[in-house]
CSV table of C-alpha atoms in Angstrom, one decimal:
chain,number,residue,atom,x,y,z
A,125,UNK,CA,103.8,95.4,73.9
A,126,UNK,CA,100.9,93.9,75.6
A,127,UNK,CA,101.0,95.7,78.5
A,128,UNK,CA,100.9,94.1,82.1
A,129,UNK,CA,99.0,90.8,82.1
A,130,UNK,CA,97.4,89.7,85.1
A,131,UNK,CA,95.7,86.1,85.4
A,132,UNK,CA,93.2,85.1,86.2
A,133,UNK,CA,91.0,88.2,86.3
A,134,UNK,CA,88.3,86.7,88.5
A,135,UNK,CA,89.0,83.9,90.8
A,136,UNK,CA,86.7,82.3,93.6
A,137,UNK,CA,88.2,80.5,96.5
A,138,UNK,CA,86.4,78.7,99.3
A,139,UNK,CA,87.9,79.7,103.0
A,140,UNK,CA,90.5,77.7,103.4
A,141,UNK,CA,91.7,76.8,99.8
A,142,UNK,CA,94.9,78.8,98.5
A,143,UNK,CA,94.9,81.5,95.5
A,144,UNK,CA,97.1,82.1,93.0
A,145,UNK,CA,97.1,85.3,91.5
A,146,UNK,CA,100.0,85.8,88.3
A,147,UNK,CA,101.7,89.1,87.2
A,148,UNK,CA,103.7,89.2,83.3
A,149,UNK,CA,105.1,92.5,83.8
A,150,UNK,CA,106.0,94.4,80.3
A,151,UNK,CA,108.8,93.5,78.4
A,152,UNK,CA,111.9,94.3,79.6
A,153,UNK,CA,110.4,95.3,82.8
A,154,UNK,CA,112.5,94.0,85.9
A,155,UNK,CA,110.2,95.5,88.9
A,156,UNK,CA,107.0,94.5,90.0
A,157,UNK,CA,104.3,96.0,92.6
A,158,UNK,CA,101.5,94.3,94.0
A,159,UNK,CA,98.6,96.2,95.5
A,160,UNK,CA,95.2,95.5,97.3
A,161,UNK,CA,91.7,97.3,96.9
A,162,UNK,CA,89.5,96.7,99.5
A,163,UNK,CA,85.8,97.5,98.9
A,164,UNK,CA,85.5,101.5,99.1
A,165,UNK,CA,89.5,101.9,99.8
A,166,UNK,CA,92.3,103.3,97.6
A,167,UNK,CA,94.9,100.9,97.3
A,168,UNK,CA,97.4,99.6,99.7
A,169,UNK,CA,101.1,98.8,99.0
A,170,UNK,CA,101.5,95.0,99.6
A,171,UNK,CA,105.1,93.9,97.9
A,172,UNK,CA,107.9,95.8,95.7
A,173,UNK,CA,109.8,92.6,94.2
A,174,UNK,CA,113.0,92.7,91.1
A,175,UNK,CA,113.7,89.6,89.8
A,176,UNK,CA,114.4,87.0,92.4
A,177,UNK,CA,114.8,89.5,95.1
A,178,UNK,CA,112.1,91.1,97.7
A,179,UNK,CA,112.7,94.9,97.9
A,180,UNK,CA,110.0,96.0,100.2
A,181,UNK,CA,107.5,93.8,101.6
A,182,UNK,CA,106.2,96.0,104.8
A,183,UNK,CA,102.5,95.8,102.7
A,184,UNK,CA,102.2,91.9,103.4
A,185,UNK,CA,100.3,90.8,106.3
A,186,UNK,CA,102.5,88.4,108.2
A,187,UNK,CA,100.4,85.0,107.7
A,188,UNK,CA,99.4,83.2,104.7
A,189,UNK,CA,100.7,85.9,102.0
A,190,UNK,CA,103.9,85.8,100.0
A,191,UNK,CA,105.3,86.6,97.0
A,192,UNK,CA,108.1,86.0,94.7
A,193,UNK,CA,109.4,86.6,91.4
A,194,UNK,CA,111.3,84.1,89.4
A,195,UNK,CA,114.5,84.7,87.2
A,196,UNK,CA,112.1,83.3,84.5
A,197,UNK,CA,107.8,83.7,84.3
A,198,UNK,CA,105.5,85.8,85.7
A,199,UNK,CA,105.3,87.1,89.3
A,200,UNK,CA,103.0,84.9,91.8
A,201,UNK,CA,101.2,86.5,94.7
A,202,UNK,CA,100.1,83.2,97.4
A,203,UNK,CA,97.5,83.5,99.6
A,204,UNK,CA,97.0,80.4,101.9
A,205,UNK,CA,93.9,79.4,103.6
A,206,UNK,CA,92.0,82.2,102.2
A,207,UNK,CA,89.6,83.6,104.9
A,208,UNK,CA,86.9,86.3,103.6
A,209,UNK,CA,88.7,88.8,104.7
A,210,UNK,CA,91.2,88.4,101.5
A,211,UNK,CA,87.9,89.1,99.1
A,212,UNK,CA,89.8,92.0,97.4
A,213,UNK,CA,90.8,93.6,93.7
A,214,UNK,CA,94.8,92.7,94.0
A,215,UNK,CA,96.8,94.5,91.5
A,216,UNK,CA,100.1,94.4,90.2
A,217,UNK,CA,102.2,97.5,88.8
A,218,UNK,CA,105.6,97.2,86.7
A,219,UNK,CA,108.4,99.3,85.7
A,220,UNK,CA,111.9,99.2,84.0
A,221,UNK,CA,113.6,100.2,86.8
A,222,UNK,CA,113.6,102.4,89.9
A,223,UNK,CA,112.6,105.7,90.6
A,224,UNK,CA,112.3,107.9,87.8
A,225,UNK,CA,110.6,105.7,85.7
A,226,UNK,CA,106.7,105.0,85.4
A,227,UNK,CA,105.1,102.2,86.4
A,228,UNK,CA,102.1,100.1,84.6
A,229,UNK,CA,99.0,98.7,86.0
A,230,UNK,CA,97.3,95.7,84.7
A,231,UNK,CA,93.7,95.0,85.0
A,232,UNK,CA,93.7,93.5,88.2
A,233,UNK,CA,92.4,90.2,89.7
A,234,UNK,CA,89.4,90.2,91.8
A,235,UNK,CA,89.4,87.5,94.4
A,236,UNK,CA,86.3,86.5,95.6
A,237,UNK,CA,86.2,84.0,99.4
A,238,UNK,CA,82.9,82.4,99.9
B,510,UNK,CA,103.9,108.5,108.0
B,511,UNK,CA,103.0,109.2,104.1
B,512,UNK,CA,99.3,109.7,104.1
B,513,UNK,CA,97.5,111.0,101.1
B,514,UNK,CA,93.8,111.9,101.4
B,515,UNK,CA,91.0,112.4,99.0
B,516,UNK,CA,87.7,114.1,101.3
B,517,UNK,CA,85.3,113.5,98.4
B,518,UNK,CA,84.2,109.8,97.6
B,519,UNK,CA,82.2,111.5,94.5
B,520,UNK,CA,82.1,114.7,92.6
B,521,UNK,CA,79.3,115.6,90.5
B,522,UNK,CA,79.4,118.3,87.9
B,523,UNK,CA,77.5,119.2,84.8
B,524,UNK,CA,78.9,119.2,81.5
B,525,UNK,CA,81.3,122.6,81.2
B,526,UNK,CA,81.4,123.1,84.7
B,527,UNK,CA,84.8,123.6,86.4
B,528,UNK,CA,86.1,120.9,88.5
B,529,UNK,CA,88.5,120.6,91.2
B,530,UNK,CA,89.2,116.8,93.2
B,531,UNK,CA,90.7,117.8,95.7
B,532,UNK,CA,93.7,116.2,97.0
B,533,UNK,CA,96.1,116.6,100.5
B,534,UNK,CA,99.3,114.6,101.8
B,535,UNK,CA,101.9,114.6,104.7
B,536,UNK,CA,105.3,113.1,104.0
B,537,UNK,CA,108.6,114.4,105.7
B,538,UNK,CA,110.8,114.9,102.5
B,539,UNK,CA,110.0,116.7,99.1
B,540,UNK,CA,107.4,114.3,97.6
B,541,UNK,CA,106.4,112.9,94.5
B,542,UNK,CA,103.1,113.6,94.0
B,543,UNK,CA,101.0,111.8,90.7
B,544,UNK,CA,97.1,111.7,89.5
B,545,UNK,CA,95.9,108.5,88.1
B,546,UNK,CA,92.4,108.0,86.5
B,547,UNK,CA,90.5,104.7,86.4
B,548,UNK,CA,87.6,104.8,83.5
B,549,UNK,CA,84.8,102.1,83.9
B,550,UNK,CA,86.5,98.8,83.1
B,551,UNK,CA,90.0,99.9,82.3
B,552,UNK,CA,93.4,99.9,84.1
B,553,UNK,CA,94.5,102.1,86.2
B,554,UNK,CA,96.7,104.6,84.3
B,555,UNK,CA,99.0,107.6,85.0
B,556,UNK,CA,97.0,110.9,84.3
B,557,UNK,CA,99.8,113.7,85.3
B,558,UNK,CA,102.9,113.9,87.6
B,559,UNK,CA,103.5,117.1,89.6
B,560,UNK,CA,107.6,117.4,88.7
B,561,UNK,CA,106.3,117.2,84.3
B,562,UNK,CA,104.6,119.9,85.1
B,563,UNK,CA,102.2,119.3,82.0
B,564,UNK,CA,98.4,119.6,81.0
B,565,UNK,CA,96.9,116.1,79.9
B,566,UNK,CA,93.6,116.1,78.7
B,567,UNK,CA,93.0,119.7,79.8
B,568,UNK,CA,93.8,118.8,83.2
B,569,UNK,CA,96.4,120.5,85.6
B,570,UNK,CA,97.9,120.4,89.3
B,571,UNK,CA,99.9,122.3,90.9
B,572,UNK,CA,101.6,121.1,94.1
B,573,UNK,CA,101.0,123.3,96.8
B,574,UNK,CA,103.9,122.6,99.5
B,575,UNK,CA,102.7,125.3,102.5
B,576,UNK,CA,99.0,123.4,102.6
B,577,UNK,CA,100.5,120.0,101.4
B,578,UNK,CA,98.0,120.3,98.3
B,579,UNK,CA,98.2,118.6,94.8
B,580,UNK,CA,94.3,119.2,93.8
B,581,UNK,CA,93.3,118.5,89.6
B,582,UNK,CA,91.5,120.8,88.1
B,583,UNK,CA,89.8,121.4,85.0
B,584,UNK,CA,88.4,124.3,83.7
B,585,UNK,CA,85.7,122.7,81.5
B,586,UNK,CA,84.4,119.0,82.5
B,587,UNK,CA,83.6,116.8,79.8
B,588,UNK,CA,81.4,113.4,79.9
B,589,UNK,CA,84.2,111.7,78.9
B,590,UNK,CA,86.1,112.6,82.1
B,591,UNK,CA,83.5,110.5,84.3
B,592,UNK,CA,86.2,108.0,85.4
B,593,UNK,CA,87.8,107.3,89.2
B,594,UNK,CA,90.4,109.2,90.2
B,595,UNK,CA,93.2,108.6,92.4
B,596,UNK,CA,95.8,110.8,93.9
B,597,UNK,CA,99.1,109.1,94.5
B,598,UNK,CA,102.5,109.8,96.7
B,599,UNK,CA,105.8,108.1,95.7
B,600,UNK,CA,107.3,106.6,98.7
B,601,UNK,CA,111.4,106.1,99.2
B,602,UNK,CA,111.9,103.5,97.2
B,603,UNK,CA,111.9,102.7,93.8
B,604,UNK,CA,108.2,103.2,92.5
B,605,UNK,CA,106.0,102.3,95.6
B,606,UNK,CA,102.9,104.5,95.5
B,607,UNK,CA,100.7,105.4,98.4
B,608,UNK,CA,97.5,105.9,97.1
B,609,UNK,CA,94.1,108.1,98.3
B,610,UNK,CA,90.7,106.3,98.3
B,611,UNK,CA,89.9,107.8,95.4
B,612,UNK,CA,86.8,110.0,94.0
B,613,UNK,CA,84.5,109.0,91.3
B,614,UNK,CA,83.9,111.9,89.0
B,615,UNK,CA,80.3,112.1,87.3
B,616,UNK,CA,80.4,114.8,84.3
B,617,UNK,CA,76.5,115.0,83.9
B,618,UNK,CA,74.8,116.4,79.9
């Protein structure tokens, strides 16, 4: 199992342009996380999505950000008109199922605005 | 509101040395409370959870619910053990985590 796979791991957007950041949870994993890392911040709960469906999406700033995850491939966080505000280490998290189970990190995508 | 908060931004110890991140929370049910450690250029990965009640790595934590404490301690540091770490609260549903900002742990030889 190849863990959680996030793509690309670096990406650099001018302000204004949208990003696409991708999330392949592990197999047979049917819940996905998204979190953000600002510079010299923990990270902050953006998005709980199960396949097709948004669980908890309090995290998301109401503009330009959404997420979804397909019946079939990976889980896309959108940002739209990136400002440099959204320069950040976005992570996503996966796990079987609900609350007693663990859930994965993979290696994040660092988005860089300029 | 959940809240979990890490004072230290960095801890630095010598090599043997005990070593304690601390690590405090406030959350209005019976929480869930989890360490995860970040070595340099690796994922973030699930050290220990408070309800295993386990030693990984030589490392323990005890949650404390009259002062809302879930501090990791070790009794020896290693250099190995130089690594971020991050103390984590489960929220209500499913696997969301509230996270601290993290302290960087510097084992020094």
């Amino acid at each position: 199992n190849a863990g959680v796979m996030q793509n690309p791991r670096h990406l650099v957007r001018r302000r204004g342009q949208e990003a696409r950041l991708r999330c392949s949870p592990m197999k047979g994993h049917s819940h996905v996380y998204w979190y953000r890392q600002l510079p010299e911040e923990g990270l902050k709960f953006m998005v709980y999505l199960q396949k097709e469906n948004i669980i908890d999406e309090s995290g998301m700033p109401k503009e330009r950000f959404s997420a979804e995850f397909p019946k079939e491939g990976p889980s896309i966080l959108r940002i739209q008109q990136v400002v440099r505000g959204d320069s950040a280490a976005y992570f996503c998290a996966s796990s079987p199922s609900g609350r007693n189970t663990e859930a994965f990190f993979g290696q994040g995508t660092r988005l860089t605005v300029v | 509101a959940q809240r979990v908060t890490q004072p230290e931004k960095l801890l630095s110890v010598f090599k043997g040395a005990p070593v304690e991140l601390k690590c405090n929370y406030s959350y209005s049910g019976s929480p869930e409370l989890f360490w995860y450690v970040q070595y340099s250029r690796q994922r973030l990965q699930l050290l220990l959870r408070h309800i295993s009640r386990e030693s990984i790595k030589g490392f323990t934590a005890d949650l404390n619910k009259g002062e809302t404490s879930f501090h990791l301690k070790k009794p020896f540091a290693q250099e190995e053990d130089s690594a971020m770490y991050y103390c984590a609260l489960k929220g209500e549903y499913g696997n969301k985590l509230v996270f601290g900002a993290g302290t960087i742990l510097r084992v020094k030889s």
